[in-house]
């Protein structure tokens, strides 16, 4: 759409296309008409800006707006643009109309034009007075604005649903494997076999821990880890899963062994430490999950709020997302207790792919620190690498602001080296628990998103920064990541919504993950899991 106004404001030309042109090309000739035409033109101009604004709002509505009502926009833009001669030409009545609240009836009333074309047609046919003109204009723009907003929120809701639900193919895989577990003795092998059990507590092996309830994802992490390992016979992978996924997970790894690597599959219910007596953190997490499911009335109440900005709604939906708060995500805070004999482990998330031999991670001198992690505030990718403590914690809260520096660099979960020996000398787990309780007490106002924020707090001062090569983030966040960069990273992490096992994954990045899925496998095939 093009808008042209002659300097004298004698012509206002808009070129949106067919039919509209003649109407808008207003010639302000006659003296008698000029005032009226001038303010109509002005209004029109204001309106068009607004209209263009509404159109662009689809892209920018996420951000802050300086002006969120049409009255405000009109007042700001109108007089400034036309200040020279026309200061007094816009009657107060127009501003009054713009500034009055619009009732829902007005917007839904029969007289409101639904589109720009309708509006133009109506203006052409009827000679409205200033007030009716303004009312009509305002109703229409408000209506368009509401439509845009609704569309945006729907989009967020769909994305939320798409990223938090389990695709039916993955569900199918779990069911088929559970069935296999029940009917096929080969799917119930002790993992690892009896003669390999001593290696599970032997610190001369390289121990990796993966906590996941997603079998396909776990299989990709495992096979990418083992295939890229220079000494797979030294690799021990401890797969931790929940009670419901235990049998299918065991079936998968019984039928798909990655020898000579050693794989252990364990359900949470197999850990003595978690089952005997009360574990305070588990209790806190249960409370946390309960609180979150009621948080702000749940997702329907959040979406129903029609005064909130769409991006705020998106953030609130995300806070409810089960994947950020699942036990599988919190479990890493118990690593020293879950693996009492081990000194050092590498903890892997299930949305990563290993692309290189990871044994050099054991040679990194951690300087007595507990957690080896990559930083997330420096790097070429400004979008992904812009995370500081203030990105995760609520610094408006005195408890946070008095304890931490908002500009301190954040670090990432996904691929961490944990020195369990050093960890056992700290009170990191108690600190974690303490802050989870504080967050609950303050009605989830210290942070909203899952397990990284309390991790940032608990590991504060205990982090050793490792080279970004070891952990490249952002592949589920945006598709800007160049495939060359991704290919050259040691570990890639599909953090973000676009998980590689979902339809919403970015196709060009997804193949780095699908590379490790065997599409000829009968379970994969029978569940219609396809390369794209
Ligand atoms: C909508 O959100 C605003 C801002 O958080 C809040 O003040 C208002 O009470 C909410 N309205 C409803 C109906 O929940
Ligand atoms: C993607 O890259 C382009 C060009 O480098 C940049 O302009 C754009 O802002 C980036 N998008 C995101 C989401 O980072
Ligand atoms: C952790 O230990 C430090 C020093 O040993 C102490 O100052 C701090 O209060 C402890 N935190 C918790 C939550 O126990
Ligand atoms: C941040 O903390 C302040 C102060 O307690 C609180 O009013 C605000 O709601 C919190 N923000 C969020 C997003 O929870
Ligand atoms: C993929 O699965 C097929 C069928 O089970 C098997 O024959 C083949 O060896 C597997 N390929 C790899 C690379 O594991």
XYZ file of C-alpha atoms and ligand atoms in Angstrom:
602
model
C 0.000 0.000 0.000
C 1.309 3.425 -0.876
C 0.311 6.663 0.635
C 1.079 9.996 -0.856
C 0.230 13.361 0.559
C 1.035 16.509 -1.253
C 2.868 19.107 0.829
C -0.080 21.441 0.842
C -2.320 18.568 1.815
C -4.469 19.319 -1.182
C -4.079 15.759 -2.380
C -4.075 12.577 -0.429
C -3.394 9.603 -2.630
C -3.477 6.038 -1.554
C -2.682 3.253 -3.935
C -3.960 0.045 -2.485
C -5.320 -1.111 -5.822
C -8.564 -1.290 -7.732
C -11.492 0.963 -7.064
C -10.216 2.531 -3.953
C -8.042 5.020 -5.682
C -10.689 7.371 -6.994
C -12.190 7.817 -3.593
C -9.002 8.481 -1.817
C -7.597 10.835 -4.338
C -9.290 13.691 -2.658
C -8.978 17.029 -4.284
C -9.339 19.785 -1.819
C -10.532 22.435 -4.171
C -13.568 24.244 -2.965
C -13.108 26.609 -0.065
C -16.339 25.575 1.545
C -15.349 21.939 1.597
C -11.756 22.268 2.576
C -12.039 22.076 6.350
C -14.132 19.046 6.242
C -12.001 17.395 3.659
C -8.842 18.253 5.484
C -9.849 16.602 8.660
C -11.279 13.679 6.824
C -7.991 13.376 5.057
C -6.161 13.683 8.291
C -8.324 11.033 9.838
C -7.879 8.901 6.886
C -4.176 9.274 7.137
C -4.244 8.428 10.806
C -6.452 5.523 10.098
C -4.260 4.234 7.325
C -1.224 4.371 9.509
C -3.191 2.508 12.047
C -4.338 0.046 9.471
C -0.823 -0.554 8.270
C 0.070 -0.867 11.902
C -2.552 -3.519 12.444
C -1.215 -5.436 9.478
C 2.356 -5.281 10.683
C 1.163 -6.072 14.175
C 0.929 -9.677 13.145
C 4.694 -9.685 13.217
C 5.407 -7.182 15.907
C 2.627 -7.631 18.384
C 4.988 -9.602 20.555
C 7.021 -6.561 21.344
C 6.260 -3.543 23.436
C 4.118 -0.917 21.844
C 4.481 2.708 22.479
C 0.909 3.456 21.616
C -1.757 0.935 22.165
C -4.966 2.772 21.498
C -6.086 4.433 18.366
C -6.812 7.620 20.298
C -3.269 7.755 21.473
C -1.896 7.133 18.009
C -4.102 9.752 16.453
C -3.121 12.304 19.009
C 0.551 11.583 18.642
C 0.790 11.310 14.901
C -1.927 13.579 13.638
C -0.952 16.902 15.091
C 2.774 16.294 14.696
C 2.585 15.559 11.017
C 0.252 18.378 10.255
C 1.363 20.802 12.881
C 2.240 23.544 10.469
C -1.171 24.875 9.585
C -3.693 22.459 10.801
C -3.389 22.426 14.530
C -6.949 23.561 15.051
C -8.582 21.688 12.228
C -9.264 18.428 13.959
C -12.355 18.793 16.064
C -12.273 17.631 19.645
C -15.250 15.422 18.935
C -13.023 13.026 17.016
C -10.540 12.654 19.810
C -13.354 12.265 22.251
C -14.752 9.405 20.263
C -11.318 7.831 19.927
C -10.648 8.066 23.598
C -13.905 6.668 24.854
C -13.791 3.006 25.649
C -15.352 0.881 22.932
C -18.053 -1.442 24.092
C -18.194 -4.954 22.745
C -21.642 -4.189 21.278
C -20.257 -1.392 19.199
C -17.663 -3.694 17.698
C -20.048 -6.532 17.129
C -22.897 -4.303 15.974
C -24.201 -4.815 12.457
C -22.916 -1.491 11.161
C -19.233 -2.202 11.630
C -17.307 -2.689 8.408
C -15.439 -5.977 8.535
C -12.807 -5.072 6.013
C -11.082 -2.096 4.567
C -13.026 -2.417 1.313
C -16.329 -2.393 3.104
C -15.294 0.678 4.998
C -14.317 2.468 1.822
C -17.554 1.509 0.128
C -19.552 2.816 3.032
C -17.698 6.087 3.127
C -18.398 6.496 -0.546
C -22.121 5.913 -0.242
C -22.969 7.867 2.839
C -22.080 11.319 3.920
C -21.317 10.861 7.561
C -20.760 13.580 10.073
C -17.467 13.710 11.887
C -18.678 11.820 14.908
C -20.207 8.900 13.035
C -17.132 8.721 10.859
C -14.899 8.498 13.894
C -17.106 5.933 15.602
C -17.162 3.746 12.548
C -13.456 4.047 11.969
C -12.682 3.253 15.554
C -15.004 0.253 15.693
C -13.483 -1.156 12.570
C -9.904 -0.737 13.672
C -10.684 -2.145 17.105
C -12.339 -5.104 15.495
C -9.344 -5.720 13.248
C -7.078 -5.392 16.219
C -9.025 -7.941 18.193
C -8.947 -10.341 15.276
C -5.201 -9.993 14.987
C -4.793 -10.565 18.685
C -6.988 -13.638 18.702
C -5.109 -15.090 15.759
C -1.797 -14.524 17.482
C -2.955 -16.134 20.709
C -4.338 -19.098 18.804
C -0.989 -19.502 17.175
C 0.740 -19.529 20.567
C -1.788 -21.979 21.920
C -1.288 -24.344 18.998
C 2.455 -24.130 19.391
C 2.079 -24.795 23.104
C -0.099 -27.833 22.431
C 2.147 -29.041 19.616
C 5.232 -28.861 21.780
C 3.775 -30.303 24.969
C 1.842 -33.255 23.664
C 3.340 -36.598 22.729
C 3.121 -37.372 19.010
C 1.153 -40.530 18.314
C 4.153 -42.188 16.665
C 6.136 -41.962 19.890
C 3.198 -43.251 21.844
C 2.927 -46.134 19.398
C 6.617 -46.930 19.833
C 6.245 -47.109 23.624
C 3.191 -49.381 23.344
C 4.765 -51.729 20.796
C 7.908 -52.029 22.887
C 5.920 -52.616 26.086
C 4.102 -55.390 24.283
C 7.402 -56.844 23.109
C 8.676 -56.657 26.673
C 5.718 -58.716 27.857
C 5.947 -61.341 25.097
C 9.593 -61.679 24.175
C 12.226 -62.804 26.661
C 14.917 -61.187 24.515
C 13.326 -57.838 25.226
C 13.740 -58.347 28.979
C 17.480 -58.847 29.218
C 19.212 -57.680 32.325
C 20.945 -54.477 31.299
C 23.850 -54.672 31.419
C 24.599 -58.362 31.546
C 25.833 -59.763 34.860
C 29.525 -59.831 33.925
C 29.413 -56.142 33.040
C 27.783 -54.990 36.269
C 31.081 -54.136 38.027
C 31.824 -51.538 35.347
C 28.782 -49.560 36.482
C 30.649 -48.388 39.546
C 34.152 -48.433 38.072
C 35.629 -44.955 37.768
C 38.047 -46.010 35.030
C 35.096 -46.008 32.613
C 33.516 -42.912 31.097
C 30.096 -42.593 32.704
C 27.267 -40.818 30.963
C 23.825 -40.288 32.427
C 20.710 -39.700 30.379
C 17.323 -39.107 32.003
C 14.417 -39.455 29.615
C 10.945 -40.819 29.134
C 11.247 -40.539 25.350
C 12.558 -43.809 23.887
C 13.259 -42.543 20.402
C 15.130 -39.525 21.725
C 17.113 -41.682 24.133
C 18.004 -44.057 21.304
C 19.394 -41.182 19.249
C 21.496 -39.877 22.137
C 22.795 -43.376 22.847
C 23.667 -44.335 19.299
C 25.191 -40.955 18.453
C 27.275 -41.162 21.629
C 28.518 -44.675 20.938
C 29.002 -44.343 17.185
C 31.191 -41.281 17.599
C 33.192 -42.658 20.459
C 36.813 -43.613 19.765
C 36.773 -46.133 22.614
C 33.181 -47.353 22.869
C 34.291 -50.204 25.120
C 35.028 -47.537 27.761
C 31.584 -45.949 27.546
C 28.965 -46.647 30.208
C 25.592 -45.040 29.600
C 23.163 -44.971 32.528
C 19.654 -44.438 31.171
C 17.226 -43.292 33.854
C 13.550 -43.326 33.107
C 10.240 -43.234 34.914
C 8.166 -46.193 35.983
C 5.812 -46.166 32.995
C 8.612 -45.992 30.419
C 10.847 -48.536 32.114
C 9.681 -51.696 30.281
C 9.616 -50.230 26.768
C 12.970 -48.545 27.379
C 14.464 -51.820 28.573
C 12.945 -53.595 25.557
C 14.505 -51.074 23.177
C 18.007 -51.375 24.565
C 17.746 -55.172 24.954
C 16.881 -55.488 21.283
C 19.242 -52.752 20.130
C 22.443 -53.236 22.146
C 25.265 -50.866 21.363
C 28.101 -53.240 22.192
C 30.881 -52.871 23.134
C 29.445 -49.881 25.008
C 27.688 -50.729 28.276
C 24.136 -49.593 28.766
C 22.201 -49.642 32.000
C 18.472 -48.956 32.094
C 17.007 -48.018 35.443
C 13.621 -46.761 36.548
C 13.386 -44.110 39.245
C 11.700 -46.744 41.386
C 14.912 -48.793 41.308
C 16.941 -46.214 43.158
C 16.997 -47.086 46.858
C 17.830 -43.560 47.734
C 14.733 -42.145 46.028
C 12.351 -44.734 47.393
C 13.515 -45.115 50.958
C 12.094 -42.500 53.289
C 11.124 -39.046 52.324
C 13.148 -37.090 49.862
C 12.399 -33.441 50.547
C 13.142 -32.308 47.012
C 10.713 -34.810 45.543
C 8.044 -33.491 47.839
C 8.824 -29.929 46.868
C 8.629 -30.885 43.218
C 5.268 -32.503 43.650
C 4.026 -29.386 45.361
C 5.554 -27.328 42.594
C 3.761 -29.367 39.936
C 0.474 -29.085 41.783
C 0.900 -25.355 42.162
C 1.731 -24.989 38.499
C -1.254 -26.925 37.251
C -3.447 -24.454 39.151
C -1.213 -21.551 38.286
C -3.321 -18.644 37.038
C -6.250 -20.982 36.551
C -4.558 -23.197 33.959
C -4.143 -22.680 30.239
C -7.783 -21.966 29.389
C -7.976 -19.106 31.886
C -4.709 -17.699 30.589
C -5.911 -17.720 27.007
C -9.305 -16.323 27.979
C -7.811 -13.153 29.421
C -8.459 -10.564 26.759
C -6.478 -7.708 28.251
C -3.101 -9.410 28.300
C -0.511 -8.971 25.549
C -0.052 -12.090 23.428
C 3.626 -12.529 24.273
C 2.787 -12.441 27.978
C 0.208 -15.133 27.353
C 2.823 -17.191 25.528
C 5.202 -16.904 28.482
C 2.488 -17.929 30.915
C 1.554 -20.945 28.816
C 5.184 -21.962 28.737
C 5.371 -21.841 32.531
C 2.668 -24.504 32.620
C 4.369 -26.750 30.144
C 4.991 -30.133 31.763
C 8.249 -30.675 29.929
C 9.922 -27.870 31.843
C 8.906 -29.238 35.198
C 9.022 -32.981 34.835
C 10.773 -35.134 37.362
C 13.152 -36.215 34.603
C 14.351 -32.631 34.458
C 14.756 -32.220 38.206
C 16.479 -35.559 38.665
C 19.971 -34.237 37.961
C 20.033 -32.468 41.295
C 20.324 -35.890 42.991
C 23.204 -37.192 40.905
C 25.664 -37.515 43.815
C 23.133 -39.612 45.736
C 21.960 -41.636 42.739
C 25.525 -42.601 41.822
C 27.271 -42.788 45.170
C 30.337 -44.624 43.817
C 31.064 -42.397 40.850
C 33.414 -39.430 40.849
C 32.648 -37.763 37.575
C 29.847 -38.091 35.066
C 28.611 -36.319 31.945
C 24.907 -35.636 32.029
C 23.122 -35.530 28.681
C 19.647 -34.208 27.899
C 17.503 -36.237 25.534
C 17.230 -33.445 22.943
C 20.899 -33.513 22.015
C 22.956 -35.324 19.401
C 26.587 -36.261 20.023
C 28.792 -35.693 16.976
C 32.245 -36.305 18.308
C 34.247 -38.390 20.757
C 33.488 -37.041 24.224
C 36.334 -38.619 26.169
C 38.385 -35.338 26.237
C 35.723 -33.992 28.617
C 37.327 -36.129 31.314
C 40.623 -34.334 30.813
C 39.218 -30.864 31.458
C 40.578 -29.401 34.665
C 37.529 -28.104 36.477
C 39.510 -26.107 39.056
C 37.565 -27.647 41.879
C 34.249 -26.586 40.384
C 31.248 -28.902 40.276
C 29.532 -28.182 36.985
C 31.288 -27.867 33.626
C 28.934 -25.991 31.300
C 28.908 -23.654 28.311
C 28.048 -20.014 28.832
C 25.029 -18.567 27.082
C 25.700 -14.831 26.959
C 28.498 -14.658 24.387
C 28.645 -15.914 20.841
C 27.838 -15.037 17.263
C 24.238 -16.051 17.547
C 22.824 -13.034 19.345
C 19.398 -14.574 19.585
C 20.390 -17.746 21.384
C 23.445 -16.383 23.168
C 21.887 -13.502 25.050
C 21.034 -15.153 28.314
C 21.955 -13.613 31.619
C 20.551 -14.261 35.064
C 17.973 -11.549 34.443
C 16.624 -13.605 31.528
C 15.539 -16.310 33.954
C 15.068 -14.794 37.382
C 12.678 -12.085 38.494
C 14.917 -9.242 39.602
C 11.909 -7.168 40.649
C 11.713 -9.531 43.559
C 13.859 -8.384 46.510
C 14.903 -11.933 47.365
C 16.482 -12.295 43.924
C 17.839 -8.782 43.531
C 19.634 -8.834 46.876
C 21.319 -12.178 46.150
C 22.350 -12.081 42.493
C 23.743 -9.905 39.735
C 21.232 -9.536 36.899
C 23.988 -9.253 34.281
C 25.886 -12.335 35.269
C 26.222 -14.724 32.374
C 23.915 -17.729 32.392
C 24.996 -21.243 31.421
C 23.163 -24.143 29.911
C 21.955 -27.563 30.834
C 22.048 -30.168 28.086
C 25.626 -31.413 28.268
C 27.264 -30.905 31.616
C 30.294 -32.422 33.268
C 29.540 -32.987 36.941
C 32.361 -33.584 39.361
C 30.400 -35.568 41.906
C 33.307 -35.677 44.351
C 33.432 -31.902 44.500
C 29.640 -31.721 44.566
C 29.443 -33.890 47.674
C 31.463 -31.280 49.566
C 28.903 -28.537 48.874
C 25.310 -27.952 49.866
C 24.121 -27.409 46.280
C 21.191 -29.786 46.632
C 19.992 -28.116 49.841
C 20.294 -24.709 48.202
C 18.214 -25.991 45.282
C 15.585 -27.287 47.621
C 15.589 -24.096 49.672
C 14.930 -21.965 46.586
C 12.235 -24.263 45.238
C 10.433 -23.748 48.551
C 10.967 -20.002 48.414
C 9.524 -19.900 44.923
C 6.466 -21.803 46.073
C 6.052 -19.548 49.103
C 6.143 -16.480 46.880
C 3.531 -17.939 44.534
C 5.958 -18.820 41.717
C 7.121 -15.238 41.360
C 10.903 -15.762 41.635
C 10.987 -17.622 38.324
C 8.505 -19.427 36.175
C 10.387 -21.743 33.903
C 11.240 -25.158 35.218
C 14.597 -26.372 36.304
C 17.287 -24.092 34.911
C 16.530 -21.078 37.155
C 16.914 -22.999 40.438
C 19.966 -24.681 38.848
C 21.482 -21.272 38.095
C 20.962 -20.377 41.743
C 22.112 -23.648 43.278
C 25.268 -23.965 41.154
C 26.096 -20.296 41.586
C 29.866 -20.084 42.071
C 30.299 -23.774 41.248
C 30.400 -23.539 37.451
C 33.443 -24.072 35.269
C 33.001 -22.630 31.788
C 33.857 -25.041 28.976
C 34.524 -24.375 25.289
C 31.367 -23.687 23.230
C 32.466 -26.423 20.813
C 31.246 -28.972 23.329
C 27.670 -27.817 23.342
C 25.932 -25.831 20.625
C 22.507 -24.591 21.593
C 19.461 -23.267 19.853
C 18.568 -25.827 17.193
C 14.963 -26.027 18.364
C 14.703 -22.320 18.841
C 15.165 -20.810 15.453
C 16.218 -22.048 12.048
C 18.939 -19.464 11.633
C 21.609 -21.903 12.740
C 23.791 -22.664 9.760
C 24.099 -26.317 8.971
C 27.885 -25.974 8.637
C 28.179 -24.530 12.140
C 25.908 -27.220 13.507
C 27.859 -29.981 11.806
C 31.124 -28.768 13.265
C 29.915 -28.715 16.884
C 30.764 -31.566 19.258
C 27.256 -31.785 20.650
C 24.175 -30.089 19.239
C 21.189 -29.286 21.386
C 17.639 -28.936 20.080
C 16.603 -26.792 23.006
C 13.457 -24.811 22.371
C 10.092 -25.879 21.123
C 10.964 -27.344 17.737
C 12.119 -30.740 18.968
C 13.433 -32.969 16.175
C 10.800 -35.645 16.891
C 7.945 -33.171 16.394
C 6.341 -32.036 13.153
C 7.328 -28.478 13.990
C 11.065 -29.283 13.820
C 13.152 -27.236 11.381
C 13.603 -29.584 8.413
C 17.205 -28.735 7.495
C 18.397 -29.156 11.102
C 16.298 -32.219 11.751
C 18.429 -34.408 9.519
C 21.350 -34.095 11.949
C 19.103 -35.977 14.349
C 17.362 -38.399 11.964
C 20.826 -39.575 10.901
C 20.824 -41.666 14.073
C 17.364 -43.161 13.615
C 17.288 -46.462 11.752
C 14.218 -46.131 9.572
C 14.429 -49.751 8.451
C 13.980 -50.924 12.021
C 10.704 -52.790 12.416
C 9.499 -50.813 15.460
C 10.290 -47.494 13.812
C 8.628 -48.602 10.584
C 5.545 -50.062 12.250
C 4.933 -46.804 14.062
C 5.253 -44.782 10.850
C 8.186 -42.777 12.096
C 9.613 -41.278 8.914
C 12.670 -39.235 7.991
C 10.529 -36.175 7.286
C -5.993 -10.534 32.897
O -4.649 -10.172 33.155
C -4.511 -8.954 33.891
C -3.035 -8.618 33.976
O -2.296 -9.678 34.521
C -5.143 -9.127 35.269
O -5.036 -7.906 35.996
C -6.613 -9.489 35.088
O -7.188 -9.762 36.352
C -6.756 -10.729 34.199
N -8.162 -10.945 33.893
C -8.737 -12.117 34.022
C -10.167 -12.194 33.627
O -8.142 -13.100 34.457
C 18.387 -14.630 11.429
O 19.489 -14.118 10.709
C 19.239 -12.896 10.065
C 20.459 -12.515 9.262
O 21.630 -12.919 9.907
C 18.881 -11.833 11.114
O 18.603 -10.616 10.508
C 17.687 -12.306 11.911
O 17.393 -11.379 12.935
C 17.961 -13.653 12.516
N 16.764 -14.134 13.163
C 16.779 -14.519 14.411
C 15.478 -15.009 14.947
O 17.783 -14.489 15.076
C 25.423 -23.594 52.218
O 26.685 -23.479 52.809
C 27.156 -22.162 52.943
C 28.561 -22.183 53.510
O 28.971 -23.446 53.823
C 26.229 -21.380 53.844
O 26.643 -20.047 53.925
C 24.830 -21.431 53.282
O 23.934 -20.796 54.136
C 24.405 -22.858 53.056
N 23.128 -22.845 52.377
C 22.131 -23.638 52.697
C 20.889 -23.467 51.886
O 22.213 -24.451 53.581
C 8.387 -10.404 40.151
O 8.421 -10.036 41.502
C 7.564 -8.957 41.829
C 7.810 -8.572 43.274
O 7.484 -9.640 44.138
C 6.115 -9.363 41.570
O 5.254 -8.284 41.853
C 5.973 -9.759 40.116
O 4.670 -10.248 39.861
C 6.979 -10.837 39.768
N 6.909 -11.087 38.337
C 6.519 -12.250 37.847
C 6.537 -12.356 36.372
O 6.160 -13.167 38.571
C 18.769 -50.951 10.689
O 17.786 -51.915 10.900
C 17.850 -53.013 10.022
C 16.640 -53.904 10.271
O 16.520 -54.211 11.626
C 19.167 -53.752 10.248
O 19.266 -54.832 9.352
C 20.321 -52.788 10.020
O 21.550 -53.403 10.335
C 20.158 -51.550 10.899
N 21.166 -50.575 10.538
C 21.958 -50.015 11.444
C 22.933 -49.026 10.926
O 21.898 -50.293 12.633
